[in-house]
GROMACS .gro file of C-alpha atoms in nm:
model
  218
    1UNK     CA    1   4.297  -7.924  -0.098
    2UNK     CA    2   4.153  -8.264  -0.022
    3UNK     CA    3   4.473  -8.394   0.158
    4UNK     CA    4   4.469  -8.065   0.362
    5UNK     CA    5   4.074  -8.108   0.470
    6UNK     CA    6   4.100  -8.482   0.524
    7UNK     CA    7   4.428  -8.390   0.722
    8UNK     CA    8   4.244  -8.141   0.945
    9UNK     CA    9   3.953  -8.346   1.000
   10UNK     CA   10   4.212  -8.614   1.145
   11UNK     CA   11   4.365  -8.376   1.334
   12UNK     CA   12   4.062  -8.288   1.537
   13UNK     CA   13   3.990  -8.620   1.593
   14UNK     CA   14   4.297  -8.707   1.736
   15UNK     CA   15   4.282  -8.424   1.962
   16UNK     CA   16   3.917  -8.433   2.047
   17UNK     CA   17   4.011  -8.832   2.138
   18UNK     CA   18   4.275  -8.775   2.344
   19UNK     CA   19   4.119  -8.521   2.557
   20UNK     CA   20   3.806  -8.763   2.642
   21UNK     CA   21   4.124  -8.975   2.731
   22UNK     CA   22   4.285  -8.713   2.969
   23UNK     CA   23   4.047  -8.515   3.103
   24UNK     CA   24   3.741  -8.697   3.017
   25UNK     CA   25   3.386  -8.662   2.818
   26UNK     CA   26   3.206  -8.394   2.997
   27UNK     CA   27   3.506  -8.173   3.028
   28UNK     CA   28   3.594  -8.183   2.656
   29UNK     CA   29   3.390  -7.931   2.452
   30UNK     CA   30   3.419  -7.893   2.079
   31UNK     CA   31   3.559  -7.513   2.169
   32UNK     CA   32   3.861  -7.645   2.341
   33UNK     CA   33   3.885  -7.925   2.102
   34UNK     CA   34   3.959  -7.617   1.800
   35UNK     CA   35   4.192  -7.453   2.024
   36UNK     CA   36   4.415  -7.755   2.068
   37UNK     CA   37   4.397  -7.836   1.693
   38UNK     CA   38   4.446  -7.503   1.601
   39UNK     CA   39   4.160  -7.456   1.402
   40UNK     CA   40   3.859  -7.167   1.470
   41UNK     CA   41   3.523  -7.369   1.620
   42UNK     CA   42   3.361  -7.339   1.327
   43UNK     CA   43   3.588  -7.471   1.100
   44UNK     CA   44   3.572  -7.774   1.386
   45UNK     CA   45   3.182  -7.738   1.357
   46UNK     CA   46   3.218  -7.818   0.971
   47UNK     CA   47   3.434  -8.111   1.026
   48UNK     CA   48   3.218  -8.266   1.359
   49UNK     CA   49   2.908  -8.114   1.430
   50UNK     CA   50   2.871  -8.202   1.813
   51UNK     CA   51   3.104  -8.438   2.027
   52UNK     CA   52   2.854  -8.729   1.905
   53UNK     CA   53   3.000  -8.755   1.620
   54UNK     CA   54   3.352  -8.733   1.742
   55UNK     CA   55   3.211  -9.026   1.952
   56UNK     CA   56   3.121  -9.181   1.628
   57UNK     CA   57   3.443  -9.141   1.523
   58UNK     CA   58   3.590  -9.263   1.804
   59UNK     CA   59   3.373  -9.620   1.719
   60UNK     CA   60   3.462  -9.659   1.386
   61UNK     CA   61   3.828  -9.616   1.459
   62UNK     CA   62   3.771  -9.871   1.795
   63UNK     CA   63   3.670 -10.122   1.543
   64UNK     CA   64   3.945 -10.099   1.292
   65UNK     CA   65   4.181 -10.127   1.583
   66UNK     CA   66   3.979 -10.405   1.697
   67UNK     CA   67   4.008 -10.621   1.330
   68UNK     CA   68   4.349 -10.574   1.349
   69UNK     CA   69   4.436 -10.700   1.724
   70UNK     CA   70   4.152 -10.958   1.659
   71UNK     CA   71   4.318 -11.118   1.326
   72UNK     CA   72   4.682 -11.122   1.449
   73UNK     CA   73   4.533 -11.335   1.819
   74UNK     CA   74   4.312 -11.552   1.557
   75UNK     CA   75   4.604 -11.692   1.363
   76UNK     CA   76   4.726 -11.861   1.644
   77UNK     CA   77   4.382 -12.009   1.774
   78UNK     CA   78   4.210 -12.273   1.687
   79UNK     CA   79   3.930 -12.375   1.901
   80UNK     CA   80   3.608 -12.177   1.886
   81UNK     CA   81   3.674 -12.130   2.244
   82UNK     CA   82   3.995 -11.996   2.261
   83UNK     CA   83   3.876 -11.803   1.963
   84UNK     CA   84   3.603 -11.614   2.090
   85UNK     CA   85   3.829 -11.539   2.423
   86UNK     CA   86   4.092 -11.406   2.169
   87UNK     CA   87   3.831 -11.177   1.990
   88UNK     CA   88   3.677 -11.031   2.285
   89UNK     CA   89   3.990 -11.025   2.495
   90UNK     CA   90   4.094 -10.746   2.189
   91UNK     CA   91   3.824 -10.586   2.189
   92UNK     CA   92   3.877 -10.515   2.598
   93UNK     CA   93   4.221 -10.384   2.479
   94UNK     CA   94   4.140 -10.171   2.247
   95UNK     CA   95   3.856 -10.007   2.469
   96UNK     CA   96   4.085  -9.994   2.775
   97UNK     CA   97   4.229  -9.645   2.737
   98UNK     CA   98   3.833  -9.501   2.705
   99UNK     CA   99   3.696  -9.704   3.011
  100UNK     CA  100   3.700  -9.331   3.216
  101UNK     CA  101   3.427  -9.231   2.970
  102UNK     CA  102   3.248  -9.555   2.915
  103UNK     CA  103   2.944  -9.452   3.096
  104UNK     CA  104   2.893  -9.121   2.846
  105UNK     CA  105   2.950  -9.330   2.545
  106UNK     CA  106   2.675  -9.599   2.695
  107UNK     CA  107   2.432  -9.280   2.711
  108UNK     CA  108   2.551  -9.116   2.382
  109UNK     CA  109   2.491  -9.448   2.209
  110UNK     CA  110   2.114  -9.543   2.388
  111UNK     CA  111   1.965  -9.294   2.192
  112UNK     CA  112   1.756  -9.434   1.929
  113UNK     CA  113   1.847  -9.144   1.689
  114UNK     CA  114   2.243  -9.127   1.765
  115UNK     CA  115   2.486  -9.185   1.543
  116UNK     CA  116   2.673  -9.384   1.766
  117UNK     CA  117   2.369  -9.612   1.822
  118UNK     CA  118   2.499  -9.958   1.734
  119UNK     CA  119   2.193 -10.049   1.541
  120UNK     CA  120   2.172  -9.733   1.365
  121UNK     CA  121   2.199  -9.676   0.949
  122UNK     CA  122   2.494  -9.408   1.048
  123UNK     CA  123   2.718  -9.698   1.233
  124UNK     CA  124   2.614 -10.012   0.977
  125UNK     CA  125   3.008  -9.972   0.821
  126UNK     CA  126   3.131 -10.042   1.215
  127UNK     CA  127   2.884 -10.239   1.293
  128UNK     CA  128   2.923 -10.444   0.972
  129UNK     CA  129   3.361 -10.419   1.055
  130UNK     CA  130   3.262 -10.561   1.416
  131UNK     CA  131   3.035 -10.860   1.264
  132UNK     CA  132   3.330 -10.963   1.034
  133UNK     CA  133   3.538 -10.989   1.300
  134UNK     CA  134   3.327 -11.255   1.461
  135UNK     CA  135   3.262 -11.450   1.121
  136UNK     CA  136   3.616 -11.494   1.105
  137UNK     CA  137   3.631 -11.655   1.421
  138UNK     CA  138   3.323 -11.920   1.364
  139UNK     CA  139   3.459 -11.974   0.999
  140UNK     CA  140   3.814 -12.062   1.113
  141UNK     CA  141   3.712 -12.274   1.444
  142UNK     CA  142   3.833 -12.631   1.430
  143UNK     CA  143   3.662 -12.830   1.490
  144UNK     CA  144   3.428 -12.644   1.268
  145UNK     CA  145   3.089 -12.498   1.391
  146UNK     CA  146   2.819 -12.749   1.303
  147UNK     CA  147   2.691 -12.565   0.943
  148UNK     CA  148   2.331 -12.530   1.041
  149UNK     CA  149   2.462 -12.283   1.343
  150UNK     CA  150   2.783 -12.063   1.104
  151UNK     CA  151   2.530 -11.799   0.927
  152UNK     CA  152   2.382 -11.673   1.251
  153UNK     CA  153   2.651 -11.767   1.480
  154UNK     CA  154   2.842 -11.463   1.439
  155UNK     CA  155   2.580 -11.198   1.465
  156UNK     CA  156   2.480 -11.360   1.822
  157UNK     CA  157   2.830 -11.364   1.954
  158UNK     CA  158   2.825 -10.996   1.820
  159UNK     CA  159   2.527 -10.955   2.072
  160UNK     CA  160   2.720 -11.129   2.325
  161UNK     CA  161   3.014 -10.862   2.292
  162UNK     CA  162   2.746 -10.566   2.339
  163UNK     CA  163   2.667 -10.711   2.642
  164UNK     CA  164   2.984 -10.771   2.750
  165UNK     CA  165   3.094 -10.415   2.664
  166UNK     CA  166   2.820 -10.320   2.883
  167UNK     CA  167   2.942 -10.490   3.173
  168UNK     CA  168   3.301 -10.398   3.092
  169UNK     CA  169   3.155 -10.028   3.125
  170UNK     CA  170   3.013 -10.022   3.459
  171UNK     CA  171   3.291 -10.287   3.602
  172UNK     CA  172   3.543 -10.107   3.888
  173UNK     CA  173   3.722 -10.377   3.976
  174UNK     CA  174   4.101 -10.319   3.924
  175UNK     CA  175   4.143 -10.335   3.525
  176UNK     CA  176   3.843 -10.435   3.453
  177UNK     CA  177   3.903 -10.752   3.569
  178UNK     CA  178   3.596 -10.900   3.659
  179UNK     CA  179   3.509 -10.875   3.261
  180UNK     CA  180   3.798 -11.021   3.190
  181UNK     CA  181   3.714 -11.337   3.411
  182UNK     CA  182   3.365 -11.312   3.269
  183UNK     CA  183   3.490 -11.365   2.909
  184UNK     CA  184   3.750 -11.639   3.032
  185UNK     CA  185   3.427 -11.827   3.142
  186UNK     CA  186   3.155 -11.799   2.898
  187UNK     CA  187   3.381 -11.859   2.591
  188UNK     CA  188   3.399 -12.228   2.676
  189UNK     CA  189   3.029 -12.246   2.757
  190UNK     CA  190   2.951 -12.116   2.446
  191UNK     CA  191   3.140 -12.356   2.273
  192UNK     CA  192   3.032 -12.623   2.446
  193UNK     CA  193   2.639 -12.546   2.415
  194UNK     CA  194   2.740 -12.516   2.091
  195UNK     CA  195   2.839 -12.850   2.000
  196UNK     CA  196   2.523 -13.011   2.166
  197UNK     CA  197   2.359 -12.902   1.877
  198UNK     CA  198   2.437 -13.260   1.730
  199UNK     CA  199   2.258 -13.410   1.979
  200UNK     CA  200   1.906 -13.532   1.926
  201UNK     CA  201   1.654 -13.344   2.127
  202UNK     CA  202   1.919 -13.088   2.199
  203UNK     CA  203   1.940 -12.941   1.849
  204UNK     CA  204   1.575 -12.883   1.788
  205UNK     CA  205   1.606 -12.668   2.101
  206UNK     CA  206   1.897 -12.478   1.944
  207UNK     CA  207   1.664 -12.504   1.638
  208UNK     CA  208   1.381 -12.308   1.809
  209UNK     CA  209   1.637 -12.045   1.925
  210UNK     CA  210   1.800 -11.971   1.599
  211UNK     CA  211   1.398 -11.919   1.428
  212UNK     CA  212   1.315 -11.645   1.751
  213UNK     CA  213   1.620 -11.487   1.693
  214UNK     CA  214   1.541 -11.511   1.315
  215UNK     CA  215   1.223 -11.362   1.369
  216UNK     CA  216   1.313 -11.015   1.568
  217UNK     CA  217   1.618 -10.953   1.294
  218UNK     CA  218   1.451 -10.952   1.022
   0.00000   0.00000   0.00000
């Protein structure tokens, strides 16, 4: 009986996700989502109870695809550059076939009490999935990441990707690729501020910045 509930909640998601692919966010209700799984609505109402949480859904399985793509480009990297293009460079793959909708996820997600929220208690698994993803990268980067920068490293670049997700949403240039030029260029930046934090002066700076950004996480 499990295998058969589990089974029909995957069903509707896959449905319910490739209609916001075909015909797009507003278009896809949770009535025609049943009707192409087969199920009644309310048996889809027990499963999902609005198209936020198949949006949810939709995130969690974004990120999975996301670890994946990101630790098959990471075992061939080796600069914290080229490693943080690799990351976010999946991440822009995996999100390509949603970009239609990107702009109704943006203002599912702003809502302080959505599931889909990025900072919310209902995505810390994805969020959390997401985060590894960018530990991976600092903690394999050779030359390594000086140490006093590799515990909070990863959560900023994780910042870094919201924003570039952002960007990547509202971007109409011809596969996104002003985003894609946007993570070509910062990655090296990054790296490079980053390894001025041996420098005297230079590091206390980077110092300061790691204690404000300290200071609002916690």
């Amino acid at each position: 009986m499990a295998a058969k509930s589990e089974q029909t909640r995957q069903k509707l998601a896959e449905v319910a996700l490739r209609m916001f692919r075909e015909i797009g966010f507003e278009k896809t209700t949770m009535r025609a989502i049943a009707a192409e799984a087969g199920v009644s609505a309310g048996n889809a109402y027990y499963y999902f109870e609005s198209k936020d949480s198949l949006v949810h859904e939709l995130y969690v399985q974004v990120q999975a695809e996301h670890a994946e793509r990101a630790a098959g480009a990471l075992a061939t990297t080796g600069g914290l550059a080229e490693r943080l293009k690799a990351v976010l460079h999946a991440g822009l793959d995996v999100m390509a076939p949603y970009h239609r909708f990107g702009a109704d996820f943006v203002a599912t997600a702003i809502r302080p009490t959505s599931p889909v929220n990025p900072f919310s208690t209902a995505s810390t698994p994805a969020r959390e999935a997401s985060l590894e993803i960018f530990r991976q990268a600092v903690d394999g980067a050779r030359p390594a990441v000086p140490k006093k920068l590799r515990s909070d490293l990863p959560e900023l670049l994780w910042l870094c990707y919201m924003g570039v997700t952002l960007f990547w949403v509202y971007d109409t240039s011809e596969g996104q690729q002003r985003t894609r030029r946007l993570v070509d260029g910062a990655a090296p930046l990054i790296a490079r501020g980053l390894g001025l934090a041996r420098v005297p002066g230079v590091g206390k700076v980077l110092d300061d910045v790691l204690n404000l950004s300290r200071s609002v996480r916690s």
